[in-house]
Coordinates of C-alpha atoms in Angstrom, one line a residue:
M1462 CA -30.6 -91.8 60.1
I1463 CA -33.4 -89.3 60.5
T1464 CA -32.3 -86.3 62.5
I1465 CA -34.5 -84.6 65.1
K1466 CA -34.9 -81.5 62.9
E1467 CA -36.0 -83.8 60.0
Q1468 CA -38.4 -85.6 62.3
K1469 CA -40.2 -82.4 63.2
V1470 CA -40.7 -81.4 59.6
I1471 CA -41.9 -84.9 58.7
Q1472 CA -44.3 -84.9 61.6
E1473 CA -45.8 -81.5 60.5
Q1474 CA -46.2 -82.7 57.0
F1475 CA -47.9 -85.9 58.1
K1476 CA -50.5 -83.7 59.9
E1477 CA -50.9 -81.4 56.9
R1478 CA -50.9 -83.8 54.0
L1479 CA -52.5 -87.1 55.2
S1480 CA -56.2 -87.5 54.9
E1481 CA -57.7 -87.2 58.4
D1482 CA -60.8 -89.0 57.2
D1483 CA -58.9 -92.0 56.0
L1484 CA -56.9 -92.2 59.2
L1485 CA -60.0 -92.0 61.3
N1486 CA -62.0 -94.3 59.1
C1487 CA -59.8 -97.3 60.0
M1488 CA -62.0 -99.2 62.6
R1489 CA -59.2 -101.5 63.7
C1490 CA -61.5 -104.4 62.7
G1491 CA -58.6 -106.6 61.4
F1492 CA -60.3 -107.6 58.2
C1493 CA -57.1 -106.6 56.4
L1494 CA -54.8 -108.8 58.5
P1495 CA -55.3 -112.1 56.6
T1496 CA -54.7 -110.4 53.3
C1497 CA -51.4 -108.8 54.2
P1498 CA -48.3 -110.9 53.2
T1499 CA -45.9 -109.0 55.3
Y1500 CA -48.1 -109.4 58.4
I1501 CA -48.2 -113.1 57.9
E1502 CA -44.6 -113.7 56.9
S1503 CA -43.3 -111.5 59.8
G1504 CA -44.9 -113.8 62.3
Y1505 CA -48.0 -111.6 62.7
Q1506 CA -46.3 -108.4 63.8
E1507 CA -48.9 -105.7 64.1
A1508 CA -46.4 -103.1 62.8
H1509 CA -46.2 -104.9 59.5
S1510 CA -49.9 -105.0 59.0
P1511 CA -52.1 -102.3 57.2
R1512 CA -53.9 -101.7 60.5
G1513 CA -50.7 -101.3 62.3
R1514 CA -49.2 -99.0 59.7
L1515 CA -52.3 -96.8 59.8
A1516 CA -52.0 -96.5 63.5
I1517 CA -48.4 -95.5 63.2
M1518 CA -49.3 -92.8 60.6
K1519 CA -52.0 -91.5 62.9
A1520 CA -49.6 -91.5 65.9
V1521 CA -47.0 -89.6 64.0
A1522 CA -49.5 -87.0 62.7
D1523 CA -50.9 -86.6 66.3
G1524 CA -47.4 -86.1 67.7
L1525 CA -47.5 -89.2 69.8
I1526 CA -44.5 -90.9 68.3
E1527 CA -41.5 -89.6 66.4
P1528 CA -41.0 -90.6 62.7
D1529 CA -37.8 -92.5 63.4
E1530 CA -36.1 -95.4 61.7
D1531 CA -38.6 -97.9 63.1
V1532 CA -41.5 -96.0 61.6
E1533 CA -39.7 -95.8 58.3
R1534 CA -38.8 -99.5 58.4
S1535 CA -42.5 -100.4 58.9
L1536 CA -43.6 -98.3 56.0
N1537 CA -40.8 -99.5 53.7
M1538 CA -41.6 -103.2 54.5
C1539 CA -45.1 -102.8 52.9
L1540 CA -45.4 -104.2 49.5
G1541 CA -48.0 -101.7 48.4
C1542 CA -50.1 -104.6 47.0
R1543 CA -53.3 -102.9 48.3
A1544 CA -54.9 -106.2 49.0
C1545 CA -56.2 -104.6 52.2
E1546 CA -58.4 -102.1 50.3
P1547 CA -61.1 -104.4 48.8
V1548 CA -61.7 -106.1 52.2
C1549 CA -61.8 -102.8 54.2
P1550 CA -65.4 -102.2 55.3
S1551 CA -64.6 -98.5 55.7
G1552 CA -63.0 -98.0 52.3
V1553 CA -59.7 -96.6 53.6
N1554 CA -57.5 -95.5 50.7
Y1555 CA -54.5 -97.1 52.2
G1556 CA -52.4 -97.0 49.0
H1557 CA -52.8 -93.3 48.7
L1558 CA -51.7 -92.8 52.3
L1559 CA -48.7 -95.0 51.8
E1560 CA -47.5 -93.1 48.8
D1561 CA -48.0 -89.8 50.6
V1562 CA -46.0 -90.8 53.7
R1563 CA -43.2 -92.3 51.6
D1564 CA -43.0 -89.0 49.7
I1565 CA -42.9 -86.9 52.9
I1566 CA -40.1 -89.0 54.4
N1567 CA -38.1 -89.1 51.2
Q1568 CA -38.3 -85.4 50.5
N1569 CA -37.3 -84.4 54.0
K1570 CA -34.7 -87.0 54.9
K1571 CA -31.1 -86.4 53.9
H1572 CA -29.9 -89.5 52.2
S1573 CA -26.3 -90.6 52.0
L1574 CA -24.3 -89.5 48.9
P1575 CA -24.4 -93.0 47.3
V1576 CA -28.2 -93.3 47.9
R1577 CA -28.8 -89.8 46.5
T1578 CA -26.6 -90.6 43.5
V1579 CA -28.5 -93.8 42.7
R1580 CA -31.9 -92.3 43.2
K1581 CA -30.9 -89.3 40.9
V1582 CA -29.6 -91.6 38.2
V1583 CA -32.5 -94.0 38.3
F1584 CA -35.5 -91.7 38.9
D1585 CA -34.4 -88.6 37.1
G1586 CA -31.8 -89.7 34.6
L1587 CA -33.1 -93.1 33.4
F1588 CA -36.8 -94.0 33.5
P1589 CA -38.2 -90.7 32.2
Y1590 CA -36.2 -91.1 29.0
K1591 CA -37.1 -93.7 26.5
N1592 CA -33.8 -93.5 24.6
R1593 CA -31.8 -94.1 27.7
M1594 CA -33.9 -97.1 28.7
Q1595 CA -33.3 -98.5 25.2
S1596 CA -29.5 -97.9 25.6
L1597 CA -29.4 -99.6 29.0
T1598 CA -31.5 -102.6 28.0
G1599 CA -29.6 -102.8 24.7
L1600 CA -26.4 -103.3 26.8
I1601 CA -28.1 -106.2 28.6
G1602 CA -29.0 -107.6 25.2
F1603 CA -25.4 -107.3 24.1
Y1604 CA -24.3 -109.1 27.3
Q1605 CA -26.7 -111.9 26.5
R1606 CA -25.8 -112.3 22.8
S1607 CA -22.1 -111.6 22.8
G1608 CA -21.0 -114.6 24.8
L1609 CA -20.3 -112.6 28.0
Q1610 CA -23.2 -114.2 29.8
T1611 CA -21.9 -117.6 29.0
I1612 CA -18.5 -116.7 30.3
V1613 CA -19.9 -115.2 33.5
H1614 CA -22.0 -118.4 34.1
T1615 CA -19.1 -120.7 33.3
T1616 CA -16.6 -118.9 35.6
G1617 CA -19.0 -118.7 38.5
M1618 CA -18.8 -114.9 38.7
L1619 CA -22.5 -114.8 39.6
K1620 CA -21.6 -116.2 43.0
L1621 CA -20.2 -112.7 43.9
L1622 CA -23.8 -111.4 43.7
P1623 CA -26.5 -112.0 46.4
D1624 CA -28.5 -115.1 45.6
S1625 CA -31.7 -113.2 44.6
L1626 CA -29.8 -111.0 42.1
S1627 CA -27.8 -113.9 40.6
S1628 CA -31.0 -115.9 40.1
M1629 CA -32.7 -112.8 38.6
E1630 CA -30.0 -112.6 36.0
K1631 CA -30.8 -116.1 34.9
V1632 CA -34.5 -115.4 34.3
L1633 CA -34.3 -112.2 32.4
P1634 CA -36.0 -112.4 29.0
A1635 CA -34.0 -112.4 25.7
I1636 CA -33.5 -108.6 25.1
P1637 CA -34.2 -107.3 21.6
T1638 CA -31.5 -105.3 19.8
K1639 CA -31.4 -101.5 20.2
K1640 CA -32.4 -101.2 16.5
E1641 CA -35.5 -103.3 17.1
M1642 CA -36.4 -101.2 20.1
K1643 CA -36.2 -98.0 18.1
N1644 CA -38.2 -99.3 15.2
R1645 CA -41.6 -99.3 16.9
P1646 CA -45.0 -98.9 15.2
T1647 CA -47.2 -95.9 15.8
H1648 CA -50.3 -97.0 13.9
L1649 CA -51.7 -100.4 13.2
L1650 CA -54.9 -101.5 11.4
A1651 CA -57.2 -104.3 12.6
H1652 CA -56.8 -107.7 10.9
V1653 CA -60.6 -108.1 10.8
E1654 CA -63.5 -105.7 10.7
T1655 CA -62.7 -102.7 12.9
K1656 CA -64.7 -102.7 16.1
K1657 CA -62.8 -100.2 18.2
R1658 CA -60.1 -97.5 17.9
V1659 CA -57.7 -97.9 20.8
A1660 CA -54.5 -96.2 22.0
F1661 CA -51.8 -98.4 23.5
F1662 CA -49.8 -97.5 26.5
S1663 CA -46.4 -99.2 25.6
G1664 CA -44.6 -98.4 28.9
C1665 CA -40.8 -98.2 29.4
L1666 CA -39.7 -101.7 30.5
M1667 CA -42.6 -103.3 28.5
D1668 CA -41.4 -101.7 25.3
T1669 CA -37.7 -102.6 25.8
M1670 CA -37.1 -105.6 28.0
F1671 CA -40.5 -107.1 27.4
M1672 CA -41.0 -105.9 23.8
K1673 CA -42.1 -109.3 22.5
T1674 CA -45.0 -109.2 25.0
N1675 CA -46.0 -105.8 23.7
D1676 CA -45.8 -107.2 20.1
A1677 CA -48.0 -110.1 21.2
T1678 CA -50.5 -107.6 22.8
L1679 CA -50.7 -105.6 19.6
K1680 CA -51.3 -108.7 17.5
L1681 CA -54.1 -109.8 19.8
L1682 CA -55.8 -106.4 19.6
Q1683 CA -55.6 -106.6 15.8
L1684 CA -57.1 -110.0 15.8
A1685 CA -59.9 -108.7 18.0
G1686 CA -60.8 -105.9 15.6
C1687 CA -58.9 -102.9 17.0
E1688 CA -57.3 -100.1 15.1
I1689 CA -54.3 -99.1 17.3
I1690 CA -52.5 -95.8 17.8
I1691 CA -49.3 -95.8 19.8
P1692 CA -48.3 -92.2 20.6
S1693 CA -44.5 -91.8 20.5
E1694 CA -44.7 -88.9 22.9
Q1695 CA -45.8 -91.1 25.8
A1696 CA -43.5 -91.8 28.8
C1697 CA -42.9 -94.1 31.7
C1698 CA -46.1 -94.3 33.8
G1699 CA -44.3 -93.0 36.9
A1700 CA -45.3 -95.9 39.2
L1701 CA -41.7 -96.5 40.4
H1702 CA -41.4 -92.9 41.3
G1703 CA -44.8 -92.7 43.0
H1704 CA -44.1 -95.8 45.1
S1705 CA -40.6 -94.6 46.1
G1706 CA -41.3 -91.1 47.3
E1707 CA -40.6 -89.2 44.1
K1708 CA -44.1 -87.7 43.5
N1709 CA -42.9 -84.6 41.7
T1710 CA -41.3 -86.6 38.9
A1711 CA -44.4 -88.9 38.8
K1712 CA -46.6 -85.9 38.3
K1713 CA -44.4 -84.7 35.4
L1714 CA -44.6 -88.1 33.7
A1715 CA -48.4 -88.1 34.3
K1716 CA -48.8 -84.8 32.6
Q1717 CA -46.7 -85.9 29.6
N1718 CA -48.8 -89.1 29.2
I1719 CA -52.1 -87.2 29.5
T1720 CA -51.0 -84.8 26.9
A1721 CA -49.8 -87.6 24.6
F1722 CA -53.1 -89.5 24.7
E1723 CA -55.9 -86.9 25.1
S1724 CA -56.1 -85.7 21.4
L1725 CA -56.3 -89.2 19.9
E1726 CA -60.0 -89.7 20.1
A1727 CA -59.5 -93.3 21.1
D1728 CA -62.3 -95.4 22.6
Y1729 CA -59.9 -96.9 25.1
I1730 CA -56.4 -96.7 26.4
I1731 CA -55.0 -100.2 26.6
T1732 CA -52.4 -101.5 29.1
N1733 CA -50.9 -104.9 29.5
A1734 CA -49.0 -104.4 32.8
G1735 CA -51.0 -104.5 36.0
G1736 CA -48.6 -102.2 37.9
C1737 CA -48.6 -99.6 35.1
G1738 CA -52.4 -99.7 34.7
A1739 CA -53.0 -99.2 38.4
F1740 CA -50.8 -96.2 38.6
L1741 CA -52.2 -94.7 35.4
I1742 CA -55.8 -95.1 36.7
D1743 CA -54.8 -93.1 39.8
Y1744 CA -53.6 -90.1 37.8
D1745 CA -56.7 -88.1 38.9
H1746 CA -55.7 -88.6 42.6
L1747 CA -52.0 -87.9 41.8
L1748 CA -53.0 -84.5 40.3
K1749 CA -55.9 -83.7 42.6
D1750 CA -54.3 -80.5 43.9
E1751 CA -53.8 -79.1 40.4
P1752 CA -57.2 -77.8 39.1
E1753 CA -55.9 -77.3 35.5
W1754 CA -55.0 -81.0 35.3
V1755 CA -57.4 -83.0 37.4
E1756 CA -60.3 -82.9 34.9
R1757 CA -57.9 -83.9 32.1
A1758 CA -56.7 -86.7 34.3
K1759 CA -60.2 -88.0 34.9
K1760 CA -60.9 -88.2 31.2
F1761 CA -57.7 -90.1 30.7
T1762 CA -58.4 -92.6 33.5
A1763 CA -61.9 -93.2 32.3
K1764 CA -60.6 -94.7 29.1
L1765 CA -58.1 -97.1 30.7
K1766 CA -58.7 -100.8 30.2
D1767 CA -56.5 -103.9 30.6
I1768 CA -55.8 -106.0 27.6
S1769 CA -57.7 -109.0 29.1
S1770 CA -60.8 -106.8 29.6
I1771 CA -61.1 -105.5 26.1
L1772 CA -60.5 -109.0 24.6
V1773 CA -63.4 -110.3 26.7
D1774 CA -65.5 -107.3 25.7
L1775 CA -64.9 -108.0 22.0
Q1776 CA -65.5 -111.7 22.5
F1777 CA -62.0 -112.6 21.2
H1778 CA -62.1 -115.9 23.0
K1779 CA -65.3 -116.9 21.2
K1780 CA -64.3 -115.6 17.7
V1781 CA -60.7 -116.9 17.7
H1782 CA -60.3 -120.6 18.2
L1783 CA -57.6 -121.1 20.9
H1784 CA -55.8 -124.4 21.3
L1785 CA -52.6 -125.6 23.0
P1786 CA -51.0 -129.0 23.7
H1787 CA -52.4 -130.6 26.8
Q1788 CA -51.1 -129.0 30.0
V1789 CA -52.2 -127.8 33.4
I1790 CA -52.3 -124.0 33.6
T1791 CA -52.7 -121.8 36.7
Y1792 CA -53.0 -118.0 37.1
Q1793 CA -51.2 -115.7 39.5
D1794 CA -53.1 -112.4 39.9
S1795 CA -51.3 -109.1 39.5
C1796 CA -52.1 -107.4 42.8
H1797 CA -52.6 -104.0 41.2
L1798 CA -54.6 -105.4 38.3
R1799 CA -57.0 -107.1 40.8
N1800 CA -57.0 -104.6 43.7
V1801 CA -56.9 -101.3 41.9
M1802 CA -58.1 -101.9 38.3
K1803 CA -60.7 -104.4 39.7
T1804 CA -59.8 -107.0 37.0
S1805 CA -59.6 -110.6 38.0
S1806 CA -62.2 -112.7 36.1
D1807 CA -61.3 -111.6 32.6
P1808 CA -57.8 -113.2 32.5
R1809 CA -59.3 -116.4 33.8
T1810 CA -62.1 -116.4 31.3
L1811 CA -59.5 -116.1 28.5
I1812 CA -57.3 -118.9 29.8
K1813 CA -60.2 -121.2 30.3
A1814 CA -61.3 -120.7 26.7
I1815 CA -58.1 -122.3 25.4
G1816 CA -58.9 -125.8 24.1
N1817 CA -57.2 -128.9 25.4
I1818 CA -55.8 -127.4 28.6
E1819 CA -56.8 -128.0 32.2
Y1820 CA -57.1 -124.9 34.4
R1821 CA -56.5 -125.2 38.1
E1822 CA -57.0 -122.3 40.5
M1823 CA -54.0 -121.7 42.7
K1824 CA -54.6 -121.3 46.5
N1825 CA -54.4 -117.7 47.4
A1826 CA -53.7 -116.6 43.8
D1827 CA -54.9 -113.2 44.8
S1828 CA -52.0 -112.7 47.3
C1829 CA -48.8 -110.9 46.3
C1830 CA -45.9 -112.9 44.9
G1831 CA -43.4 -110.6 46.5
S1832 CA -42.2 -108.7 43.4
A1833 CA -43.7 -105.3 44.0
G1834 CA -41.6 -103.2 41.7
I1835 CA -38.1 -103.2 43.1
Y1836 CA -39.2 -104.7 46.5
N1837 CA -37.6 -108.0 45.7
I1838 CA -34.2 -106.2 45.4
V1839 CA -34.4 -103.7 48.3
E1840 CA -36.3 -106.1 50.7
S1841 CA -35.0 -109.4 49.4
E1842 CA -35.4 -111.4 52.5
M1843 CA -39.1 -110.7 53.0
S1844 CA -39.7 -111.0 49.2
M1845 CA -38.2 -114.5 49.1
K1846 CA -40.3 -115.6 52.1
I1847 CA -43.4 -114.5 50.3
L1848 CA -42.2 -116.2 47.1
D1849 CA -41.5 -119.5 48.8
S1850 CA -45.1 -119.5 50.1
K1851 CA -46.3 -118.7 46.6
M1852 CA -44.3 -121.6 45.1
K1853 CA -45.8 -124.0 47.6
A1854 CA -49.2 -123.1 46.4
T1855 CA -48.1 -123.3 42.8
K1856 CA -46.7 -126.8 43.1
Q1857 CA -49.9 -128.0 44.7
T1858 CA -51.7 -127.2 41.4
E1859 CA -49.1 -129.4 39.4
A1860 CA -49.3 -126.7 36.8
K1861 CA -46.8 -126.7 33.9
T1862 CA -47.6 -123.2 33.0
I1863 CA -48.0 -120.2 35.4
V1864 CA -49.7 -117.2 33.7
T1865 CA -49.2 -113.7 35.0
A1866 CA -50.4 -110.2 33.8
N1867 CA -47.5 -108.0 34.9
P1868 CA -43.8 -108.0 34.1
G1869 CA -42.7 -107.9 37.7
C1870 CA -44.9 -110.8 38.6
L1871 CA -43.5 -112.7 35.6
L1872 CA -39.9 -112.3 36.6
Q1873 CA -40.8 -113.2 40.2
M1874 CA -42.5 -116.4 39.3
K1875 CA -39.6 -117.3 37.0
L1876 CA -37.3 -116.6 39.9
G1877 CA -39.4 -119.0 42.0
I1878 CA -39.2 -121.6 39.4
E1879 CA -35.4 -121.2 39.2
R1880 CA -35.1 -121.4 43.0
E1881 CA -37.2 -124.6 43.2
G1882 CA -35.1 -126.2 40.4
L1883 CA -38.1 -126.6 38.2
T1884 CA -36.8 -124.8 35.1
D1885 CA -37.1 -127.8 32.8
K1886 CA -40.6 -128.7 34.1
V1887 CA -42.5 -125.4 34.7
R1888 CA -42.7 -122.1 32.8
A1889 CA -44.1 -118.7 33.5
V1890 CA -45.6 -116.6 30.7
H1891 CA -47.5 -113.3 30.3
I1892 CA -51.1 -113.8 29.4
A1893 CA -50.6 -112.0 26.1
D1894 CA -47.9 -114.3 25.0
L1895 CA -49.9 -117.4 26.0
L1896 CA -53.0 -116.2 24.1
L1897 CA -51.0 -115.5 21.0
E1898 CA -49.3 -118.8 21.3
A1899 CA -52.7 -120.5 21.5
S1900 CA -54.0 -118.7 18.4
L1901 CA -50.8 -119.5 16.4
Q1902 CA -51.1 -123.1 17.6
T1903 CA -54.6 -123.2 16.1
S1904 CA -53.4 -121.9 12.7
S1905 CA -50.6 -124.4 12.6
D1906 CA -52.8 -127.4 13.4

């Protein structure tokens, strides 16, 4: 519960910190409404639309309403997919406003002891430290390999968990050993003539839980003619912190990453996770109030490029023969890759270049799948409504393979497959894994 004293402080900071121009630029035209999953799935409630949330922010800043639990609920219900931004004729920076208001509320609201403890452990004690991430995911790997997972499934212990969490446990990827996670490369040469010198942002979950996808990404870059540097000093991108009202920690991580990459003299900084890439490319906004960092941040963001974009730029799909057994394939956009990094055609170009497959576009492939970081855990009911709609669209394509470009999307689509009972008929894969599979398929033919 937000106390009256806390409400007054929050209200003052809304007025001080929120961009008045962005709040006033919203023309209430409603172009954003058809793009907003929470507006649609809530039964068209205005408070759960971008336009409605902007009106709420403005009303709080103007002192017309109190920042109470209803206000916080509306803001927390937002996925942060930013699908409203590309269609906004006024160019309102909705995502930046959302992060600011969440940070204001979080920093000025007294959480309960259990909530404070969890946030402290996760945001400050876990994600900023690569070795701790390796230890945690290593424990999950031990659980998978030791036979404990089989026992848990056999005894029905998963039934003690909420349905979404028990289903999520079933779709986790096979976790590498802690030794494998620690033995990571820092420099790789191209497999063909070197065309570009690139730096690779390996991420935290991507280099632990999804390490095999990172390995696939590196191999694709080598096949495309890239020399690769992977700085060991890099850290978590800070997206989880920035989206959850922990901006100070996000800024610390941003500075660590900028420092780790800026002396490498790389042509590009490559990412393979839409959510990470979108937060990285906003570092200049994150650090806008720190003159000694903002220019360094701009140089950093100018070099960012998604794996699909550099592969298309280097004509990978024309120089490497790609082939797979016949199957229908569809693609689910990563919201942040599409809406923030402005990358949507490149993944499709690469998929369509694979021989012997049939590509079918999914209806509303550009709408959110409901993952949104930890949204599918903290807002499970709404997330599952969105996922159910997404799975209806997926089944209409009759696809056997669903391709994604973000780890959260990948797990969410796997969760949808599990919920629909399609585990033996449909798979979800990251685009890097699919492309490497297609290139290896060629070499084995």
